[in-house]
mmCIF file of C-alpha atoms and ligand atoms in Angstrom:
data_model
loop_
_atom_site.group_PDB
_atom_site.id
_atom_site.type_symbol
_atom_site.label_atom_id
_atom_site.label_comp_id
_atom_site.label_asym_id
_atom_site.label_seq_id
_atom_site.Cartn_x
_atom_site.Cartn_y
_atom_site.Cartn_z
ATOM 1 C CA MET A 68 7.033 -3.648 -18.084
ATOM 2 C CA LEU A 69 5.084 -5.032 -15.123
ATOM 3 C CA ARG A 70 3.718 -2.545 -12.587
ATOM 4 C CA LEU A 71 2.852 -2.849 -8.877
ATOM 5 C CA MET A 72 0.874 -0.210 -6.976
ATOM 6 C CA ALA A 73 0.459 -0.010 -3.193
ATOM 7 C CA ILE A 74 -2.181 2.199 -1.582
ATOM 8 C CA THR A 75 -1.446 3.072 2.053
ATOM 9 C CA ALA A 76 -2.604 5.486 4.761
ATOM 10 C CA HIS A 77 0.523 6.881 6.452
ATOM 11 C CA PRO A 78 4.158 7.540 5.613
ATOM 12 C CA ASP A 79 5.938 4.415 7.018
ATOM 13 C CA ASP A 80 3.159 1.992 5.945
ATOM 14 C CA GLU A 81 5.005 1.458 2.656
ATOM 15 C CA ALA A 82 8.072 0.196 4.541
ATOM 16 C CA GLY A 83 6.294 -1.516 7.421
ATOM 17 C CA ASN A 84 3.715 -3.406 5.403
ATOM 18 C CA PHE A 85 4.969 -3.743 1.843
ATOM 19 C CA GLY A 86 8.681 -2.864 2.078
ATOM 20 C CA GLY A 87 10.046 -6.329 1.315
ATOM 21 C CA CYS A 88 7.863 -6.806 -1.752
ATOM 22 C CA LEU A 89 8.404 -3.282 -3.060
ATOM 23 C CA ARG A 90 12.156 -3.853 -3.073
ATOM 24 C CA LEU A 91 11.908 -7.472 -4.288
ATOM 25 C CA TYR A 92 9.787 -6.551 -7.300
ATOM 26 C CA HIS A 93 11.929 -3.504 -8.023
ATOM 27 C CA GLU A 94 14.901 -5.896 -8.251
ATOM 28 C CA ARG A 95 12.889 -8.003 -10.680
ATOM 29 C CA GLY A 96 12.367 -5.016 -12.956
ATOM 30 C CA VAL A 97 8.807 -4.196 -11.890
ATOM 31 C CA GLU A 98 7.853 -0.515 -11.873
ATOM 32 C CA THR A 99 6.403 0.342 -8.458
ATOM 33 C CA CYS A 100 4.153 3.123 -7.203
ATOM 34 C CA VAL A 101 3.034 3.969 -3.662
ATOM 35 C CA VAL A 102 0.078 6.252 -3.050
ATOM 36 C CA CYS A 103 -0.104 7.306 0.604
ATOM 37 C CA LEU A 104 -3.350 9.038 1.555
ATOM 38 C CA THR A 105 -2.195 11.212 4.470
ATOM 39 C CA ALA A 106 0.957 13.025 5.570
ATOM 40 C CA GLY A 107 0.680 11.370 8.996
ATOM 41 C CA THR A 108 0.150 14.480 11.100
ATOM 42 C CA ALA A 109 -1.914 12.685 13.764
ATOM 43 C CA ALA A 110 1.131 10.645 14.821
ATOM 44 C CA SER A 111 1.954 10.502 18.536
ATOM 45 C CA HIS A 112 5.664 10.525 17.674
ATOM 46 C CA ARG A 113 6.425 13.934 16.174
ATOM 47 C CA GLY A 114 10.212 14.291 16.260
ATOM 48 C CA SER A 115 11.152 17.941 16.624
ATOM 49 C CA ALA A 116 8.062 19.209 14.749
ATOM 50 C CA LYS A 117 6.385 22.195 16.354
ATOM 51 C CA SER A 118 3.276 22.177 14.188
ATOM 52 C CA ASP A 119 1.251 19.849 11.971
ATOM 53 C CA ALA A 120 2.602 21.618 8.877
ATOM 54 C CA GLU A 121 6.171 21.054 10.021
ATOM 55 C CA LEU A 122 5.469 17.394 10.802
ATOM 56 C CA ALA A 123 3.810 16.928 7.400
ATOM 57 C CA ALA A 124 6.872 18.346 5.653
ATOM 58 C CA MET A 125 9.202 16.117 7.689
ATOM 59 C CA ARG A 126 7.128 13.006 7.041
ATOM 60 C CA ARG A 127 6.947 13.722 3.310
ATOM 61 C CA ARG A 128 10.749 13.892 3.219
ATOM 62 C CA GLU A 129 11.021 10.673 5.232
ATOM 63 C CA PHE A 130 8.586 8.971 2.857
ATOM 64 C CA ALA A 131 10.696 10.065 -0.128
ATOM 65 C CA ALA A 132 13.845 8.684 1.549
ATOM 66 C CA SER A 133 12.101 5.383 2.305
ATOM 67 C CA CYS A 134 10.854 5.120 -1.293
ATOM 68 C CA GLU A 135 14.395 5.712 -2.496
ATOM 69 C CA ILE A 136 15.652 2.804 -0.357
ATOM 70 C CA LEU A 137 12.849 0.567 -1.599
ATOM 71 C CA GLY A 138 13.420 1.470 -5.242
ATOM 72 C CA VAL A 139 9.886 2.862 -5.601
ATOM 73 C CA SER A 140 9.548 4.490 -9.030
ATOM 74 C CA ARG A 141 6.720 6.798 -8.066
ATOM 75 C CA GLY A 142 5.851 7.796 -4.482
ATOM 76 C CA VAL A 143 2.993 10.185 -3.727
ATOM 77 C CA VAL A 144 1.763 11.532 -0.393
ATOM 78 C CA LEU A 145 -1.743 12.993 -0.662
ATOM 79 C CA ASP A 146 -3.277 15.442 1.742
ATOM 80 C CA TYR A 147 -6.267 13.646 3.274
ATOM 81 C CA PRO A 148 -6.701 14.108 7.040
ATOM 82 C CA ASP A 149 -4.740 11.636 9.159
ATOM 83 C CA GLY A 150 -6.913 9.808 11.675
ATOM 84 C CA GLN A 151 -10.078 10.920 9.878
ATOM 85 C CA LEU A 152 -10.275 8.774 6.764
ATOM 86 C CA HIS A 153 -13.504 7.159 8.012
ATOM 87 C CA ARG A 154 -15.167 10.584 8.206
ATOM 88 C CA ILE A 155 -14.400 11.955 4.758
ATOM 89 C CA ASP A 156 -16.308 11.711 1.498
ATOM 90 C CA LEU A 157 -15.779 8.233 0.079
ATOM 91 C CA TYR A 158 -16.768 9.141 -3.478
ATOM 92 C CA ARG A 159 -14.163 11.916 -3.687
ATOM 93 C CA VAL A 160 -11.274 9.733 -2.484
ATOM 94 C CA VAL A 161 -12.252 6.810 -4.701
ATOM 95 C CA CYS A 162 -12.476 9.206 -7.664
ATOM 96 C CA ASP A 163 -8.929 10.411 -6.916
ATOM 97 C CA LEU A 164 -7.564 6.859 -6.539
ATOM 98 C CA THR A 165 -9.401 5.595 -9.621
ATOM 99 C CA GLN A 166 -7.689 8.299 -11.662
ATOM 100 C CA ARG A 167 -4.308 7.259 -10.272
ATOM 101 C CA VAL A 168 -4.963 3.596 -11.080
ATOM 102 C CA ARG A 169 -5.991 4.533 -14.625
ATOM 103 C CA GLU A 170 -2.821 6.607 -15.033
ATOM 104 C CA PHE A 171 -0.283 4.156 -13.551
ATOM 105 C CA ARG A 172 -2.065 1.057 -14.975
ATOM 106 C CA PRO A 173 -0.793 -1.473 -12.405
ATOM 107 C CA HIS A 174 -0.978 -5.196 -13.067
ATOM 108 C CA VAL A 175 -1.169 -5.823 -9.301
ATOM 109 C CA LEU A 176 -2.568 -3.623 -6.531
ATOM 110 C CA ALA A 177 -1.706 -4.177 -2.847
ATOM 111 C CA THR A 178 -3.398 -2.509 0.096
ATOM 112 C CA PHE A 179 -4.931 -3.278 3.506
ATOM 113 C CA GLY A 180 -8.030 -5.355 4.205
ATOM 114 C CA ALA A 181 -11.040 -3.749 5.876
ATOM 115 C CA GLU A 182 -9.811 -5.116 9.214
ATOM 116 C CA GLY A 183 -7.058 -2.492 9.006
ATOM 117 C CA GLY A 184 -4.007 -4.735 8.763
ATOM 118 C CA VAL A 185 -2.102 -6.034 11.748
ATOM 119 C CA THR A 186 -2.671 -2.844 13.771
ATOM 120 C CA GLY A 187 -6.390 -2.574 12.923
ATOM 121 C CA HIS A 188 -5.960 1.201 12.424
ATOM 122 C CA THR A 189 -9.148 2.824 11.044
ATOM 123 C CA ASP A 190 -7.106 4.717 8.435
ATOM 124 C CA HIS A 191 -5.675 1.417 7.199
ATOM 125 C CA SER A 192 -9.198 -0.010 6.992
ATOM 126 C CA MET A 193 -10.378 2.952 4.962
ATOM 127 C CA ALA A 194 -7.311 2.958 2.691
ATOM 128 C CA GLY A 195 -8.237 -0.659 1.908
ATOM 129 C CA VAL A 196 -11.901 0.169 1.294
ATOM 130 C CA PHE A 197 -11.082 3.115 -0.994
ATOM 131 C CA ALA A 198 -8.413 1.138 -2.839
ATOM 132 C CA THR A 199 -10.744 -1.834 -3.309
ATOM 133 C CA LEU A 200 -13.386 0.368 -4.935
ATOM 134 C CA ALA A 201 -10.756 2.096 -7.074
ATOM 135 C CA PHE A 202 -9.476 -1.334 -8.162
ATOM 136 C CA HIS A 203 -12.955 -2.324 -9.360
ATOM 137 C CA TRP A 204 -14.151 1.003 -10.703
ATOM 138 C CA ALA A 205 -10.999 1.887 -12.658
ATOM 139 C CA GLY A 206 -11.867 -0.937 -15.030
ATOM 140 C CA ARG A 207 -15.436 0.120 -15.727
ATOM 141 C CA ASN A 208 -16.312 2.642 -18.371
ATOM 142 C CA ASN A 209 -19.414 3.794 -16.473
ATOM 143 C CA ARG A 210 -17.510 4.875 -13.339
ATOM 144 C CA PHE A 211 -15.951 8.360 -13.262
ATOM 145 C CA SER A 212 -16.355 8.381 -17.040
ATOM 146 C CA GLU A 213 -15.322 12.067 -17.105
ATOM 147 C CA GLN A 214 -11.737 10.813 -16.463
ATOM 148 C CA LEU A 215 -11.744 8.653 -19.558
ATOM 149 C CA SER A 216 -10.138 9.551 -22.856
ATOM 150 C CA GLN A 217 -8.099 7.882 -25.569
ATOM 151 C CA GLU A 218 -4.959 8.343 -23.421
ATOM 152 C CA THR A 219 -6.730 7.316 -20.215
ATOM 153 C CA PRO A 220 -8.962 4.336 -20.961
ATOM 154 C CA PRO A 221 -10.557 2.149 -18.258
ATOM 155 C CA HIS A 222 -7.904 -0.016 -16.610
ATOM 156 C CA ARG A 223 -8.564 -3.472 -15.250
ATOM 157 C CA THR A 224 -5.864 -4.344 -12.687
ATOM 158 C CA GLN A 225 -5.368 -8.124 -12.765
ATOM 159 C CA LYS A 226 -4.988 -8.861 -9.056
ATOM 160 C CA LEU A 227 -5.887 -7.225 -5.742
ATOM 161 C CA TYR A 228 -4.071 -8.229 -2.555
ATOM 162 C CA TYR A 229 -4.534 -7.341 1.082
ATOM 163 C CA GLY A 230 -1.448 -7.464 3.263
ATOM 164 C CA THR A 231 -2.128 -9.855 6.130
ATOM 165 C CA ALA A 232 -0.432 -11.509 9.086
ATOM 166 C CA LYS A 233 -0.545 -14.792 10.973
ATOM 167 C CA ALA A 234 -0.842 -13.157 14.376
ATOM 168 C CA GLY A 235 -1.781 -9.797 15.815
ATOM 169 C CA LEU A 236 0.572 -7.488 17.662
ATOM 170 C CA PRO A 237 1.083 -8.061 21.381
ATOM 171 C CA GLY A 238 -0.765 -5.545 23.550
ATOM 172 C CA ARG A 239 -3.195 -4.539 20.774
ATOM 173 C CA PRO A 240 -6.877 -5.432 20.450
ATOM 174 C CA PRO A 241 -7.311 -8.563 18.296
ATOM 175 C CA VAL A 242 -7.992 -8.205 14.567
ATOM 176 C CA THR A 243 -9.704 -10.801 12.391
ATOM 177 C CA SER A 244 -7.331 -11.091 9.450
ATOM 178 C CA PRO A 245 -8.009 -12.350 5.935
ATOM 179 C CA PRO A 246 -6.346 -15.744 5.381
ATOM 180 C CA ALA A 247 -2.896 -15.698 3.803
ATOM 181 C CA THR A 248 -3.068 -17.074 0.258
ATOM 182 C CA ALA A 249 0.356 -15.797 -0.794
ATOM 183 C CA SER A 250 3.600 -16.009 1.138
ATOM 184 C CA ILE A 251 6.372 -13.977 -0.412
ATOM 185 C CA ASP A 252 9.966 -14.738 0.488
ATOM 186 C CA VAL A 253 11.641 -11.392 1.154
ATOM 187 C CA THR A 254 14.503 -12.860 3.213
ATOM 188 C CA GLY A 255 17.030 -10.988 1.081
ATOM 189 C CA PHE A 256 15.326 -7.672 1.797
ATOM 190 C CA VAL A 257 14.763 -7.743 5.553
ATOM 191 C CA GLU A 258 17.614 -5.313 6.204
ATOM 192 C CA THR A 259 16.388 -3.037 3.399
ATOM 193 C CA LYS A 260 12.889 -3.072 4.853
ATOM 194 C CA ILE A 261 14.228 -2.145 8.301
ATOM 195 C CA ALA A 262 16.417 0.589 6.771
ATOM 196 C CA ALA A 263 13.408 2.018 4.903
ATOM 197 C CA PHE A 264 11.377 2.061 8.133
ATOM 198 C CA LYS A 265 14.269 3.827 9.857
ATOM 199 C CA ALA A 266 14.209 6.522 7.176
ATOM 200 C CA HIS A 267 11.145 7.644 9.148
ATOM 201 C CA THR A 268 13.191 9.374 11.821
ATOM 202 C CA THR A 269 10.185 11.045 13.473
ATOM 203 C CA GLN A 270 8.988 7.509 14.233
ATOM 204 C CA ALA A 271 12.246 6.483 15.944
ATOM 205 C CA PRO A 272 10.484 5.334 19.156
ATOM 206 C CA LEU A 273 8.782 2.629 17.038
ATOM 207 C CA TRP A 274 12.005 1.315 15.492
ATOM 208 C CA PRO A 275 12.878 -1.338 18.139
ATOM 209 C CA ILE A 276 9.452 -3.001 18.190
ATOM 210 C CA PHE A 277 9.264 -2.858 14.400
ATOM 211 C CA GLU A 278 12.666 -4.435 13.998
ATOM 212 C CA GLU A 279 11.845 -7.144 16.527
ATOM 213 C CA ASN A 280 8.622 -8.030 14.710
ATOM 214 C CA VAL A 281 10.166 -8.049 11.234
ATOM 215 C CA ARG A 282 12.888 -10.416 12.421
ATOM 216 C CA LYS A 283 10.224 -12.630 14.004
ATOM 217 C CA TRP A 284 8.322 -12.858 10.696
ATOM 218 C CA MET A 285 11.318 -14.698 9.203
ATOM 219 C CA GLY A 286 11.545 -12.839 5.939
ATOM 220 C CA ARG A 287 7.964 -13.435 4.834
ATOM 221 C CA GLU A 288 5.315 -10.992 3.724
ATOM 222 C CA LEU A 289 1.841 -12.499 3.665
ATOM 223 C CA PHE A 290 -1.036 -11.499 1.409
ATOM 224 C CA HIS A 291 -4.648 -12.389 0.786
ATOM 225 C CA LEU A 292 -5.753 -12.531 -2.838
ATOM 226 C CA ALA A 293 -9.007 -10.544 -2.720
ATOM 227 C CA ALA A 294 -9.828 -10.343 -6.439
ATOM 228 C CA SER A 295 -8.349 -11.679 -9.660
ATOM 229 C CA VAL A 296 -9.286 -11.584 -13.333
ATOM 230 C CA ASP A 297 -8.200 -15.229 -13.427
ATOM 231 C CA LEU A 298 -11.018 -17.109 -11.767
ATOM 232 C CA ALA A 299 -8.908 -20.119 -10.821
ATOM 233 C CA PRO A 300 -5.658 -18.805 -9.343
ATOM 234 C CA SER A 301 -3.464 -21.084 -7.271
ATOM 235 C CA MET A 302 -4.516 -20.690 -3.676
ATOM 236 C CA GLN A 303 -1.004 -20.890 -2.247
ATOM 237 C CA GLU A 304 1.048 -18.427 -4.189
ATOM 238 C CA THR A 305 4.694 -17.462 -3.755
ATOM 239 C CA ASP A 306 4.665 -14.638 -6.327
ATOM 240 C CA LEU A 307 2.219 -11.711 -6.499
ATOM 241 C CA PHE A 308 2.632 -11.698 -10.283
ATOM 242 C CA ALA A 309 1.854 -15.425 -10.739
ATOM 243 C CA GLY A 310 -0.431 -15.784 -13.752
ATOM 244 C CA VAL A 311 -0.273 -12.077 -14.632
ATOM 245 C CA ARG A 312 -0.169 -11.220 -18.333
ATOM 246 C CA GLU A 313 2.279 -8.461 -19.218
ATOM 247 C CA GLU A 314 0.108 -6.721 -21.800
ATOM 248 C CA GLY A 315 -2.619 -5.975 -19.198
HETATM 249 ZN ZN1 ZN B 498 -0.217 3.392 9.144
#
């Protein structure tokens, strides 16, 4: 069975950035996993939450509901500090993510580029940096070797993608995005993606702008191929699993 892992920063990133592909590949029989680094307690939109702990609990439930809509097989929200991912110990987070990559053994890993995706959020940047190191280090037997055993050998993920966009968001500072090398047709899953985003009820004030943007993007999710075990991949892909070998 083929496996796709997405590493994100906040509950709602899975729907907003990768929702179309998560559902598309689920429909194609791919096992999917989302690892979200924070519970999103620094959000400006807090629903009825009276404390960070209450908001964290609400956002974890919303994340689970979104994952259900997207057909995500395994959804995890970790407990790193929202808004502070650039200030925490890199080695510790990469160790954690490397372990998760070695356990789930994805064929394809999707995350943000260091620019921080379309919003340029520092947490998105850091999620991408951590995930990129975990992608590379999970495959090496001299990195976090204490994690390795017969059941958990090094795992070389075949492709690493950064979600990207053709244009920034209006009213936001510009971001310099990685070029799109893959354009995935998720036309059939636009409504599902919007529904998954709307599972995040604490973020209701963001729904209209999100929906407007998703409809503007015409059913496409764009990616940049950042690393690949195949040194000569096609530079204009329409499938994140193009060229991937199942046994990997
Ligand atoms: Zn986010």
